[in-house]
mmCIF file with all atom_site columns, C-alpha atoms in Angstrom:
data_model
loop_
_atom_site.group_PDB
_atom_site.id
_atom_site.type_symbol
_atom_site.label_atom_id
_atom_site.label_alt_id
_atom_site.label_comp_id
_atom_site.label_asym_id
_atom_site.label_entity_id
_atom_site.label_seq_id
_atom_site.pdbx_PDB_ins_code
_atom_site.Cartn_x
_atom_site.Cartn_y
_atom_site.Cartn_z
_atom_site.occupancy
_atom_site.B_iso_or_equiv
_atom_site.pdbx_formal_charge
_atom_site.auth_seq_id
_atom_site.auth_comp_id
_atom_site.auth_asym_id
_atom_site.auth_atom_id
_atom_site.pdbx_PDB_model_num
ATOM 1   C CA . PHE A 1 1   ? 97.607  95.287  91.786  1.00 0.00 ? 1   PHE A CA 1
ATOM 2   C CA . ARG A 1 2   ? 94.373  97.058  90.857  1.00 0.00 ? 2   ARG A CA 1
ATOM 3   C CA . ARG A 1 3   ? 93.111  97.032  94.455  1.00 0.00 ? 3   ARG A CA 1
ATOM 4   C CA . LEU A 1 4   ? 96.396  98.367  95.761  1.00 0.00 ? 4   LEU A CA 1
ATOM 5   C CA . ASN A 1 5   ? 96.400  101.085 93.126  1.00 0.00 ? 5   ASN A CA 1
ATOM 6   C CA . THR A 1 6   ? 92.924  102.149 94.277  1.00 0.00 ? 6   THR A CA 1
ATOM 7   C CA . ILE A 1 7   ? 94.100  102.371 97.893  1.00 0.00 ? 7   ILE A CA 1
ATOM 8   C CA . VAL A 1 8   ? 97.252  104.339 97.058  1.00 0.00 ? 8   VAL A CA 1
ATOM 9   C CA . LYS A 1 9   ? 95.396  106.666 94.686  1.00 0.00 ? 9   LYS A CA 1
ATOM 10  C CA . THR A 1 10  ? 92.888  107.459 97.446  1.00 0.00 ? 10  THR A CA 1
ATOM 11  C CA . ALA A 1 11  ? 95.712  107.988 99.960  1.00 0.00 ? 11  ALA A CA 1
ATOM 12  C CA . ALA A 1 12  ? 97.435  110.407 97.594  1.00 0.00 ? 12  ALA A CA 1
ATOM 13  C CA . GLU A 1 13  ? 94.219  112.365 97.128  1.00 0.00 ? 13  GLU A CA 1
ATOM 14  C CA . LEU A 1 14  ? 93.759  112.575 100.914 1.00 0.00 ? 14  LEU A CA 1
ATOM 15  C CA . ASP A 1 15  ? 97.462  113.266 101.552 1.00 0.00 ? 15  ASP A CA 1
ATOM 16  C CA . VAL A 1 16  ? 97.829  110.155 103.710 1.00 0.00 ? 16  VAL A CA 1
ATOM 17  C CA . ARG A 1 17  ? 100.938 107.989 103.686 1.00 0.00 ? 17  ARG A CA 1
ATOM 18  C CA . ILE A 1 18  ? 100.749 104.266 102.947 1.00 0.00 ? 18  ILE A CA 1
ATOM 19  C CA . MET A 1 19  ? 103.280 101.875 104.475 1.00 0.00 ? 19  MET A CA 1
ATOM 20  C CA . ILE A 1 20  ? 103.230 98.480  102.792 1.00 0.00 ? 20  ILE A CA 1
ATOM 21  C CA . ASP A 1 21  ? 104.344 95.773  105.177 1.00 0.00 ? 21  ASP A CA 1
ATOM 22  C CA . ALA A 1 22  ? 107.015 93.149  104.539 1.00 0.00 ? 22  ALA A CA 1
ATOM 23  C CA . GLU A 1 23  ? 106.546 89.395  104.552 1.00 0.00 ? 23  GLU A CA 1
ATOM 24  C CA . GLN A 1 24  ? 108.758 86.314  104.194 1.00 0.00 ? 24  GLN A CA 1
ATOM 25  C CA . THR A 1 25  ? 111.617 86.386  101.685 1.00 0.00 ? 25  THR A CA 1
ATOM 26  C CA . TYR A 1 26  ? 109.786 83.998  99.345  1.00 0.00 ? 26  TYR A CA 1
ATOM 27  C CA . PHE A 1 27  ? 106.962 86.581  98.973  1.00 0.00 ? 27  PHE A CA 1
ATOM 28  C CA . GLN A 1 28  ? 108.908 89.778  99.374  1.00 0.00 ? 28  GLN A CA 1
ATOM 29  C CA . PRO A 1 29  ? 110.390 90.307  95.871  1.00 0.00 ? 29  PRO A CA 1
ATOM 30  C CA . ALA A 1 30  ? 106.885 90.575  94.398  1.00 0.00 ? 30  ALA A CA 1
ATOM 31  C CA . ILE A 1 31  ? 105.714 92.908  97.182  1.00 0.00 ? 31  ILE A CA 1
ATOM 32  C CA . SER A 1 32  ? 108.748 95.162  96.783  1.00 0.00 ? 32  SER A CA 1
ATOM 33  C CA . ARG A 1 33  ? 108.391 95.234  93.015  1.00 0.00 ? 33  ARG A CA 1
ATOM 34  C CA . ILE A 1 34  ? 104.767 96.374  93.231  1.00 0.00 ? 34  ILE A CA 1
ATOM 35  C CA . THR A 1 35  ? 105.565 98.859  96.010  1.00 0.00 ? 35  THR A CA 1
ATOM 36  C CA . LEU A 1 36  ? 108.362 100.474 94.008  1.00 0.00 ? 36  LEU A CA 1
ATOM 37  C CA . GLU A 1 37  ? 106.042 100.770 91.037  1.00 0.00 ? 37  GLU A CA 1
ATOM 38  C CA . MET A 1 38  ? 103.542 102.572 93.282  1.00 0.00 ? 38  MET A CA 1
ATOM 39  C CA . MET A 1 39  ? 106.338 104.864 94.481  1.00 0.00 ? 39  MET A CA 1
ATOM 40  C CA . ARG A 1 40  ? 107.310 105.649 90.906  1.00 0.00 ? 40  ARG A CA 1
ATOM 41  C CA . LYS A 1 41  ? 103.703 106.453 90.068  1.00 0.00 ? 41  LYS A CA 1
ATOM 42  C CA . TYR A 1 42  ? 102.592 108.376 93.168  1.00 0.00 ? 42  TYR A CA 1
ATOM 43  C CA . ASN A 1 43  ? 105.729 109.662 94.931  1.00 0.00 ? 43  ASN A CA 1
ATOM 44  C CA . LYS A 1 44  ? 106.271 112.524 92.508  1.00 0.00 ? 44  LYS A CA 1
ATOM 45  C CA . ASP A 1 45  ? 105.997 115.455 94.934  1.00 0.00 ? 45  ASP A CA 1
ATOM 46  C CA . LYS A 1 46  ? 106.292 113.747 98.333  1.00 0.00 ? 46  LYS A CA 1
ATOM 47  C CA . ALA A 1 47  ? 106.762 110.313 99.880  1.00 0.00 ? 47  ALA A CA 1
ATOM 48  C CA . ILE A 1 48  ? 103.243 108.860 99.947  1.00 0.00 ? 48  ILE A CA 1
ATOM 49  C CA . VAL A 1 49  ? 104.174 105.173 99.533  1.00 0.00 ? 49  VAL A CA 1
ATOM 50  C CA . PHE A 1 50  ? 106.696 103.532 101.900 1.00 0.00 ? 50  PHE A CA 1
ATOM 51  C CA . ASN A 1 51  ? 108.250 100.104 101.488 1.00 0.00 ? 51  ASN A CA 1
ATOM 52  C CA . THR A 1 52  ? 109.205 98.041  104.551 1.00 0.00 ? 52  THR A CA 1
ATOM 53  C CA . TYR A 1 53  ? 112.724 96.659  104.967 1.00 0.00 ? 53  TYR A CA 1
ATOM 54  C CA . GLN A 1 54  ? 113.489 93.932  107.498 1.00 0.00 ? 54  GLN A CA 1
ATOM 55  C CA . CYS A 1 55  ? 116.959 94.451  108.907 1.00 0.00 ? 55  CYS A CA 1
ATOM 56  C CA . TYR A 1 56  ? 117.367 90.918  110.225 1.00 0.00 ? 56  TYR A CA 1
ATOM 57  C CA . LEU A 1 57  ? 118.008 89.853  106.631 1.00 0.00 ? 57  LEU A CA 1
ATOM 58  C CA . ARG A 1 58  ? 121.565 89.733  105.292 1.00 0.00 ? 58  ARG A CA 1
ATOM 59  C CA . GLU A 1 59  ? 120.648 91.500  102.041 1.00 0.00 ? 59  GLU A CA 1
ATOM 60  C CA . THR A 1 60  ? 118.750 94.466  103.486 1.00 0.00 ? 60  THR A CA 1
ATOM 61  C CA . PHE A 1 61  ? 121.474 97.088  103.129 1.00 0.00 ? 61  PHE A CA 1
ATOM 62  C CA . ARG A 1 62  ? 122.127 96.142  99.516  1.00 0.00 ? 62  ARG A CA 1
ATOM 63  C CA . GLU A 1 63  ? 118.405 96.168  98.689  1.00 0.00 ? 63  GLU A CA 1
ATOM 64  C CA . VAL A 1 64  ? 117.857 99.583  100.255 1.00 0.00 ? 64  VAL A CA 1
ATOM 65  C CA . CYS A 1 65  ? 120.825 101.019 98.347  1.00 0.00 ? 65  CYS A CA 1
ATOM 66  C CA . THR A 1 66  ? 119.524 99.519  95.095  1.00 0.00 ? 66  THR A CA 1
ATOM 67  C CA . ASP A 1 67  ? 116.070 101.015 95.643  1.00 0.00 ? 67  ASP A CA 1
ATOM 68  C CA . LEU A 1 68  ? 117.531 104.391 96.616  1.00 0.00 ? 68  LEU A CA 1
ATOM 69  C CA . GLU A 1 69  ? 119.454 104.430 93.348  1.00 0.00 ? 69  GLU A CA 1
ATOM 70  C CA . GLN A 1 70  ? 116.315 103.560 91.399  1.00 0.00 ? 70  GLN A CA 1
ATOM 71  C CA . ALA A 1 71  ? 114.440 106.416 93.078  1.00 0.00 ? 71  ALA A CA 1
ATOM 72  C CA . LYS A 1 72  ? 117.263 108.799 92.207  1.00 0.00 ? 72  LYS A CA 1
ATOM 73  C CA . ARG A 1 73  ? 117.496 107.562 88.618  1.00 0.00 ? 73  ARG A CA 1
ATOM 74  C CA . GLN A 1 74  ? 113.739 107.682 87.982  1.00 0.00 ? 74  GLN A CA 1
ATOM 75  C CA . ASN A 1 75  ? 113.234 110.870 90.028  1.00 0.00 ? 75  ASN A CA 1
ATOM 76  C CA . PHE A 1 76  ? 110.664 109.794 92.586  1.00 0.00 ? 76  PHE A CA 1
ATOM 77  C CA . TYR A 1 77  ? 110.523 110.245 96.353  1.00 0.00 ? 77  TYR A CA 1
ATOM 78  C CA . PHE A 1 78  ? 111.732 107.234 98.343  1.00 0.00 ? 78  PHE A CA 1
ATOM 79  C CA . GLY A 1 79  ? 109.905 106.045 101.473 1.00 0.00 ? 79  GLY A CA 1
ATOM 80  C CA . ALA A 1 80  ? 111.207 103.332 103.789 1.00 0.00 ? 80  ALA A CA 1
ATOM 81  C CA . LYS A 1 81  ? 109.980 101.873 107.041 1.00 0.00 ? 81  LYS A CA 1
ATOM 82  C CA . LEU A 1 82  ? 112.868 100.137 108.801 1.00 0.00 ? 82  LEU A CA 1
ATOM 83  C CA . VAL A 1 83  ? 112.012 97.217  111.091 1.00 0.00 ? 83  VAL A CA 1
ATOM 84  C CA . ARG A 1 84  ? 114.014 94.395  112.587 1.00 0.00 ? 84  ARG A CA 1
ATOM 85  C CA . GLY A 1 85  ? 111.785 91.584  111.283 1.00 0.00 ? 85  GLY A CA 1
ATOM 86  C CA . ALA A 1 86  ? 109.736 88.762  112.714 1.00 0.00 ? 86  ALA A CA 1
ATOM 87  C CA . TYR A 1 87  ? 109.904 85.596  110.590 1.00 0.00 ? 87  TYR A CA 1
ATOM 88  C CA . MET A 1 88  ? 113.260 84.237  111.749 1.00 0.00 ? 88  MET A CA 1
ATOM 89  C CA . GLU A 1 89  ? 112.121 80.721  112.673 1.00 0.00 ? 89  GLU A CA 1
ATOM 90  C CA . GLN A 1 90  ? 110.139 80.269  109.448 1.00 0.00 ? 90  GLN A CA 1
ATOM 91  C CA . GLU A 1 91  ? 112.975 81.593  107.317 1.00 0.00 ? 91  GLU A CA 1
ATOM 92  C CA . ARG A 1 92  ? 115.603 79.358  108.883 1.00 0.00 ? 92  ARG A CA 1
ATOM 93  C CA . ALA A 1 93  ? 113.419 76.253  108.834 1.00 0.00 ? 93  ALA A CA 1
ATOM 94  C CA . ARG A 1 94  ? 112.585 76.733  105.152 1.00 0.00 ? 94  ARG A CA 1
ATOM 95  C CA . ALA A 1 95  ? 116.213 77.418  104.220 1.00 0.00 ? 95  ALA A CA 1
ATOM 96  C CA . GLN A 1 96  ? 117.292 74.230  105.980 1.00 0.00 ? 96  GLN A CA 1
ATOM 97  C CA . ALA A 1 97  ? 114.496 72.150  104.453 1.00 0.00 ? 97  ALA A CA 1
ATOM 98  C CA . LEU A 1 98  ? 115.182 73.337  100.904 1.00 0.00 ? 98  LEU A CA 1
ATOM 99  C CA . GLY A 1 99  ? 118.951 73.496  101.213 1.00 0.00 ? 99  GLY A CA 1
ATOM 100 C CA . TYR A 1 100 ? 119.662 77.158  100.515 1.00 0.00 ? 100 TYR A CA 1
ATOM 101 C CA . PRO A 1 101 ? 121.713 79.605  102.652 1.00 0.00 ? 101 PRO A CA 1
ATOM 102 C CA . ASP A 1 102 ? 120.048 81.050  105.735 1.00 0.00 ? 102 ASP A CA 1
ATOM 103 C CA . PRO A 1 103 ? 118.896 84.568  104.712 1.00 0.00 ? 103 PRO A CA 1
ATOM 104 C CA . VAL A 1 104 ? 118.808 85.817  108.333 1.00 0.00 ? 104 VAL A CA 1
ATOM 105 C CA . ASN A 1 105 ? 121.673 87.548  110.115 1.00 0.00 ? 105 ASN A CA 1
ATOM 106 C CA . PRO A 1 106 ? 123.463 85.168  112.501 1.00 0.00 ? 106 PRO A CA 1
ATOM 107 C CA . THR A 1 107 ? 122.969 87.194  115.706 1.00 0.00 ? 107 THR A CA 1
ATOM 108 C CA . TYR A 1 108 ? 120.782 89.897  117.221 1.00 0.00 ? 108 TYR A CA 1
ATOM 109 C CA . GLU A 1 109 ? 123.828 92.158  117.301 1.00 0.00 ? 109 GLU A CA 1
ATOM 110 C CA . ALA A 1 110 ? 124.348 91.640  113.558 1.00 0.00 ? 110 ALA A CA 1
ATOM 111 C CA . THR A 1 111 ? 120.723 92.648  113.003 1.00 0.00 ? 111 THR A CA 1
ATOM 112 C CA . THR A 1 112 ? 121.222 95.808  115.058 1.00 0.00 ? 112 THR A CA 1
ATOM 113 C CA . ASP A 1 113 ? 124.358 96.582  113.040 1.00 0.00 ? 113 ASP A CA 1
ATOM 114 C CA . MET A 1 114 ? 122.388 96.112  109.819 1.00 0.00 ? 114 MET A CA 1
ATOM 115 C CA . TYR A 1 115 ? 119.617 98.413  111.061 1.00 0.00 ? 115 TYR A CA 1
ATOM 116 C CA . HIS A 1 116 ? 122.060 101.148 112.074 1.00 0.00 ? 116 HIS A CA 1
ATOM 117 C CA . LYS A 1 117 ? 124.142 100.785 108.901 1.00 0.00 ? 117 LYS A CA 1
ATOM 118 C CA . THR A 1 118 ? 121.055 101.051 106.692 1.00 0.00 ? 118 THR A CA 1
ATOM 119 C CA . LEU A 1 119 ? 119.650 104.013 108.614 1.00 0.00 ? 119 LEU A CA 1
ATOM 120 C CA . SER A 1 120 ? 123.035 105.769 108.511 1.00 0.00 ? 120 SER A CA 1
ATOM 121 C CA . GLU A 1 121 ? 123.217 105.379 104.732 1.00 0.00 ? 121 GLU A CA 1
ATOM 122 C CA . CYS A 1 122 ? 119.767 106.925 104.323 1.00 0.00 ? 122 CYS A CA 1
ATOM 123 C CA . LEU A 1 123 ? 120.720 109.801 106.611 1.00 0.00 ? 123 LEU A CA 1
ATOM 124 C CA . ARG A 1 124 ? 123.995 110.304 104.727 1.00 0.00 ? 124 ARG A CA 1
ATOM 125 C CA . ARG A 1 125 ? 122.098 110.677 101.463 1.00 0.00 ? 125 ARG A CA 1
ATOM 126 C CA . ILE A 1 126 ? 119.592 113.066 103.055 1.00 0.00 ? 126 ILE A CA 1
ATOM 127 C CA . LYS A 1 127 ? 122.470 115.246 104.243 1.00 0.00 ? 127 LYS A CA 1
ATOM 128 C CA . LEU A 1 128 ? 124.019 115.266 100.755 1.00 0.00 ? 128 LEU A CA 1
ATOM 129 C CA . MET A 1 129 ? 120.733 116.499 99.319  1.00 0.00 ? 129 MET A CA 1
ATOM 130 C CA . LYS A 1 130 ? 120.439 119.193 101.989 1.00 0.00 ? 130 LYS A CA 1
ATOM 131 C CA . ASP A 1 131 ? 124.008 120.343 101.343 1.00 0.00 ? 131 ASP A CA 1
ATOM 132 C CA . CYS A 1 132 ? 123.481 120.710 97.603  1.00 0.00 ? 132 CYS A CA 1
ATOM 133 C CA . GLY A 1 133 ? 120.133 122.497 97.971  1.00 0.00 ? 133 GLY A CA 1
ATOM 134 C CA . ASP A 1 134 ? 118.023 119.569 96.816  1.00 0.00 ? 134 ASP A CA 1
ATOM 135 C CA . ASP A 1 135 ? 114.771 118.612 98.566  1.00 0.00 ? 135 ASP A CA 1
ATOM 136 C CA . ALA A 1 136 ? 115.865 116.498 101.566 1.00 0.00 ? 136 ALA A CA 1
ATOM 137 C CA . ARG A 1 137 ? 112.340 115.066 101.769 1.00 0.00 ? 137 ARG A CA 1
ATOM 138 C CA . LYS A 1 138 ? 113.090 112.967 98.692  1.00 0.00 ? 138 LYS A CA 1
ATOM 139 C CA . ILE A 1 139 ? 114.059 110.322 101.229 1.00 0.00 ? 139 ILE A CA 1
ATOM 140 C CA . GLY A 1 140 ? 111.541 109.665 104.002 1.00 0.00 ? 140 GLY A CA 1
ATOM 141 C CA . ILE A 1 141 ? 112.304 107.176 106.768 1.00 0.00 ? 141 ILE A CA 1
ATOM 142 C CA . MET A 1 142 ? 110.186 105.705 109.538 1.00 0.00 ? 142 MET A CA 1
ATOM 143 C CA . VAL A 1 143 ? 112.266 104.259 112.361 1.00 0.00 ? 143 VAL A CA 1
ATOM 144 C CA . ALA A 1 144 ? 109.781 101.576 113.404 1.00 0.00 ? 144 ALA A CA 1
ATOM 145 C CA . SER A 1 145 ? 111.500 100.206 116.467 1.00 0.00 ? 145 SER A CA 1
ATOM 146 C CA . HIS A 1 146 ? 110.782 99.480  120.119 1.00 0.00 ? 146 HIS A CA 1
ATOM 147 C CA . ASN A 1 147 ? 114.510 99.377  120.829 1.00 0.00 ? 147 ASN A CA 1
ATOM 148 C CA . GLU A 1 148 ? 115.697 102.280 122.960 1.00 0.00 ? 148 GLU A CA 1
ATOM 149 C CA . ASP A 1 149 ? 119.269 102.077 121.665 1.00 0.00 ? 149 ASP A CA 1
ATOM 150 C CA . THR A 1 150 ? 118.132 102.259 118.051 1.00 0.00 ? 150 THR A CA 1
ATOM 151 C CA . VAL A 1 151 ? 115.896 105.265 118.713 1.00 0.00 ? 151 VAL A CA 1
ATOM 152 C CA . ARG A 1 152 ? 118.752 106.946 120.576 1.00 0.00 ? 152 ARG A CA 1
ATOM 153 C CA . PHE A 1 153 ? 121.125 106.110 117.703 1.00 0.00 ? 153 PHE A CA 1
ATOM 154 C CA . ALA A 1 154 ? 118.739 107.676 115.178 1.00 0.00 ? 154 ALA A CA 1
ATOM 155 C CA . ILE A 1 155 ? 118.459 110.898 117.192 1.00 0.00 ? 155 ILE A CA 1
ATOM 156 C CA . GLU A 1 156 ? 122.233 111.118 117.690 1.00 0.00 ? 156 GLU A CA 1
ATOM 157 C CA . GLN A 1 157 ? 122.834 110.605 113.961 1.00 0.00 ? 157 GLN A CA 1
ATOM 158 C CA . MET A 1 158 ? 120.261 113.263 113.111 1.00 0.00 ? 158 MET A CA 1
ATOM 159 C CA . ASN A 1 159 ? 121.974 115.718 115.458 1.00 0.00 ? 159 ASN A CA 1
ATOM 160 C CA . GLN A 1 160 ? 125.427 114.952 114.091 1.00 0.00 ? 160 GLN A CA 1
ATOM 161 C CA . ILE A 1 161 ? 124.523 115.640 110.470 1.00 0.00 ? 161 ILE A CA 1
ATOM 162 C CA . GLY A 1 162 ? 122.171 118.530 111.123 1.00 0.00 ? 162 GLY A CA 1
ATOM 163 C CA . ILE A 1 163 ? 118.776 116.975 110.433 1.00 0.00 ? 163 ILE A CA 1
ATOM 164 C CA . SER A 1 164 ? 116.161 118.550 112.689 1.00 0.00 ? 164 SER A CA 1
ATOM 165 C CA . PRO A 1 165 ? 112.693 117.231 113.617 1.00 0.00 ? 165 PRO A CA 1
ATOM 166 C CA . GLU A 1 166 ? 111.252 120.127 111.606 1.00 0.00 ? 166 GLU A CA 1
ATOM 167 C CA . ASP A 1 167 ? 112.777 118.706 108.417 1.00 0.00 ? 167 ASP A CA 1
ATOM 168 C CA . LYS A 1 168 ? 110.083 115.991 108.561 1.00 0.00 ? 168 LYS A CA 1
ATOM 169 C CA . VAL A 1 169 ? 112.277 113.384 106.855 1.00 0.00 ? 169 VAL A CA 1
ATOM 170 C CA . ILE A 1 170 ? 112.570 111.020 109.844 1.00 0.00 ? 170 ILE A CA 1
ATOM 171 C CA . CYS A 1 171 ? 109.653 109.779 111.899 1.00 0.00 ? 171 CYS A CA 1
ATOM 172 C CA . PHE A 1 172 ? 109.297 107.171 114.620 1.00 0.00 ? 172 PHE A CA 1
ATOM 173 C CA . GLY A 1 173 ? 106.659 104.501 115.184 1.00 0.00 ? 173 GLY A CA 1
ATOM 174 C CA . GLN A 1 174 ? 105.756 102.049 117.952 1.00 0.00 ? 174 GLN A CA 1
ATOM 175 C CA . LEU A 1 175 ? 102.771 99.844  118.651 1.00 0.00 ? 175 LEU A CA 1
ATOM 176 C CA . LEU A 1 176 ? 99.996  101.313 120.751 1.00 0.00 ? 176 LEU A CA 1
ATOM 177 C CA . GLY A 1 177 ? 100.517 99.982  124.260 1.00 0.00 ? 177 GLY A CA 1
ATOM 178 C CA . MET A 1 178 ? 104.210 99.243  123.753 1.00 0.00 ? 178 MET A CA 1
ATOM 179 C CA . CYS A 1 179 ? 107.065 101.580 124.702 1.00 0.00 ? 179 CYS A CA 1
ATOM 180 C CA . ASP A 1 180 ? 104.933 104.615 125.428 1.00 0.00 ? 180 ASP A CA 1
ATOM 181 C CA . TYR A 1 181 ? 107.870 105.864 127.510 1.00 0.00 ? 181 TYR A CA 1
ATOM 182 C CA . ILE A 1 182 ? 109.768 106.166 124.188 1.00 0.00 ? 182 ILE A CA 1
ATOM 183 C CA . THR A 1 183 ? 106.993 107.520 121.974 1.00 0.00 ? 183 THR A CA 1
ATOM 184 C CA . PHE A 1 184 ? 105.648 110.306 124.175 1.00 0.00 ? 184 PHE A CA 1
ATOM 185 C CA . PRO A 1 185 ? 109.003 111.967 124.966 1.00 0.00 ? 185 PRO A CA 1
ATOM 186 C CA . LEU A 1 186 ? 109.806 111.882 121.238 1.00 0.00 ? 186 LEU A CA 1
ATOM 187 C CA . GLY A 1 187 ? 106.568 113.696 120.481 1.00 0.00 ? 187 GLY A CA 1
ATOM 188 C CA . GLN A 1 188 ? 107.100 116.181 123.296 1.00 0.00 ? 188 GLN A CA 1
ATOM 189 C CA . ALA A 1 189 ? 110.584 116.931 121.917 1.00 0.00 ? 189 ALA A CA 1
ATOM 190 C CA . GLY A 1 190 ? 109.124 117.811 118.521 1.00 0.00 ? 190 GLY A CA 1
ATOM 191 C CA . TYR A 1 191 ? 109.849 114.595 116.633 1.00 0.00 ? 191 TYR A CA 1
ATOM 192 C CA . SER A 1 192 ? 107.194 112.995 114.437 1.00 0.00 ? 192 SER A CA 1
ATOM 193 C CA . ALA A 1 193 ? 106.161 110.030 116.584 1.00 0.00 ? 193 ALA A CA 1
ATOM 194 C CA . TYR A 1 194 ? 103.286 107.665 115.835 1.00 0.00 ? 194 TYR A CA 1
ATOM 195 C CA . LYS A 1 195 ? 101.445 104.867 117.601 1.00 0.00 ? 195 LYS A CA 1
ATOM 196 C CA . TYR A 1 196 ? 100.121 102.299 115.194 1.00 0.00 ? 196 TYR A CA 1
ATOM 197 C CA . ILE A 1 197 ? 97.125  100.081 115.816 1.00 0.00 ? 197 ILE A CA 1
ATOM 198 C CA . PRO A 1 198 ? 96.587  96.590  114.382 1.00 0.00 ? 198 PRO A CA 1
ATOM 199 C CA . TYR A 1 199 ? 92.921  95.934  113.704 1.00 0.00 ? 199 TYR A CA 1
ATOM 200 C CA . GLY A 1 200 ? 90.837  93.224  112.099 1.00 0.00 ? 200 GLY A CA 1
ATOM 201 C CA . PRO A 1 201 ? 89.546  89.733  112.970 1.00 0.00 ? 201 PRO A CA 1
ATOM 202 C CA . VAL A 1 202 ? 91.010  88.399  116.216 1.00 0.00 ? 202 VAL A CA 1
ATOM 203 C CA . GLU A 1 203 ? 92.447  85.314  114.505 1.00 0.00 ? 203 GLU A CA 1
ATOM 204 C CA . GLU A 1 204 ? 94.463  87.591  112.208 1.00 0.00 ? 204 GLU A CA 1
ATOM 205 C CA . VAL A 1 205 ? 95.481  90.231  114.727 1.00 0.00 ? 205 VAL A CA 1
ATOM 206 C CA . LEU A 1 206 ? 96.761  87.876  117.453 1.00 0.00 ? 206 LEU A CA 1
ATOM 207 C CA . PRO A 1 207 ? 99.460  86.216  115.290 1.00 0.00 ? 207 PRO A CA 1
ATOM 208 C CA . TYR A 1 208 ? 100.678 89.686  114.310 1.00 0.00 ? 208 TYR A CA 1
ATOM 209 C CA . LEU A 1 209 ? 100.884 90.787  117.937 1.00 0.00 ? 209 LEU A CA 1
ATOM 210 C CA . SER A 1 210 ? 102.604 87.551  118.976 1.00 0.00 ? 210 SER A CA 1
ATOM 211 C CA . ARG A 1 211 ? 105.267 88.151  116.316 1.00 0.00 ? 211 ARG A CA 1
ATOM 212 C CA . ARG A 1 212 ? 105.827 91.657  117.667 1.00 0.00 ? 212 ARG A CA 1
ATOM 213 C CA . ALA A 1 213 ? 106.223 90.239  121.184 1.00 0.00 ? 213 ALA A CA 1
ATOM 214 C CA . GLN A 1 214 ? 108.662 87.617  119.879 1.00 0.00 ? 214 GLN A CA 1
ATOM 215 C CA . GLU A 1 215 ? 110.547 90.301  117.983 1.00 0.00 ? 215 GLU A CA 1
ATOM 216 C CA . ASN A 1 216 ? 110.839 92.311  121.205 1.00 0.00 ? 216 ASN A CA 1
ATOM 217 C CA . LYS A 1 217 ? 112.055 89.661  123.619 1.00 0.00 ? 217 LYS A CA 1
ATOM 218 C CA . GLY A 1 218 ? 112.610 92.240  126.360 1.00 0.00 ? 218 GLY A CA 1
ATOM 219 C CA . VAL A 1 219 ? 108.943 93.226  126.346 1.00 0.00 ? 219 VAL A CA 1
ATOM 220 C CA . LEU A 1 220 ? 108.344 92.183  129.972 1.00 0.00 ? 220 LEU A CA 1
ATOM 221 C CA . LYS A 1 221 ? 111.266 94.298  131.182 1.00 0.00 ? 221 LYS A CA 1
ATOM 222 C CA . LYS A 1 222 ? 109.894 97.204  129.149 1.00 0.00 ? 222 LYS A CA 1
ATOM 223 C CA . ILE A 1 223 ? 106.478 96.813  130.771 1.00 0.00 ? 223 ILE A CA 1
ATOM 224 C CA . LYS A 1 224 ? 108.138 97.084  134.191 1.00 0.00 ? 224 LYS A CA 1
ATOM 225 C CA . LYS A 1 225 ? 109.942 100.204 133.034 1.00 0.00 ? 225 LYS A CA 1
ATOM 226 C CA . GLU A 1 226 ? 106.697 101.713 131.744 1.00 0.00 ? 226 GLU A CA 1
ATOM 227 C CA . LYS A 1 227 ? 105.081 101.108 135.144 1.00 0.00 ? 227 LYS A CA 1
ATOM 228 C CA . ARG A 1 228 ? 107.956 102.909 136.849 1.00 0.00 ? 228 ARG A CA 1
ATOM 229 C CA . CYS A 1 229 ? 107.668 105.828 134.429 1.00 0.00 ? 229 CYS A CA 1
ATOM 230 C CA . CYS A 1 230 ? 103.940 106.121 135.077 1.00 0.00 ? 230 CYS A CA 1
#
């Protein structure tokens, strides 16, 4: 907790955002609890600290709504990075071994529905704040997805409710080297679009990258599409 506080304090001083990643459900409650405490402490004037929500979990929508309400009640800026998630096999194996309900959505389509439902709720609340003259930046969202349909959905929803790229409440993120044909047009169109880079010892970085590849099963088709676009 002390080390994380040092990192977040430094980020706040440098005006850099911190996105704390999500892990398996049997670790996540502690991570989320600490992250929300950091939000309460440092997200007073802008969203510096972001929590990560994995939309392949059945409880994600409820958890995001609960945390949004806490942010509203305690008057701090809420930051969320929305991802699909990458621990499905571990989660299901552990649930079966220990005899508790599978925490993962039953299908890929159900995960997409959860992602879009959660994003729509965040956008709905942003619009309400805009309409009543409140600071719409009190909710900051990163759409961290390599899925074209999800990125398209986010843009369509933004257009429908009148949230512009200049509002700086929604940003997009993809891995460096993956889906550049999505990231670059977003940036050229004025959206906040980021490429993120995993770094560290090879034995730690490779498992992370393999989970991203597993999470994006259509990665080979996307590579072909990127070649065509280039």
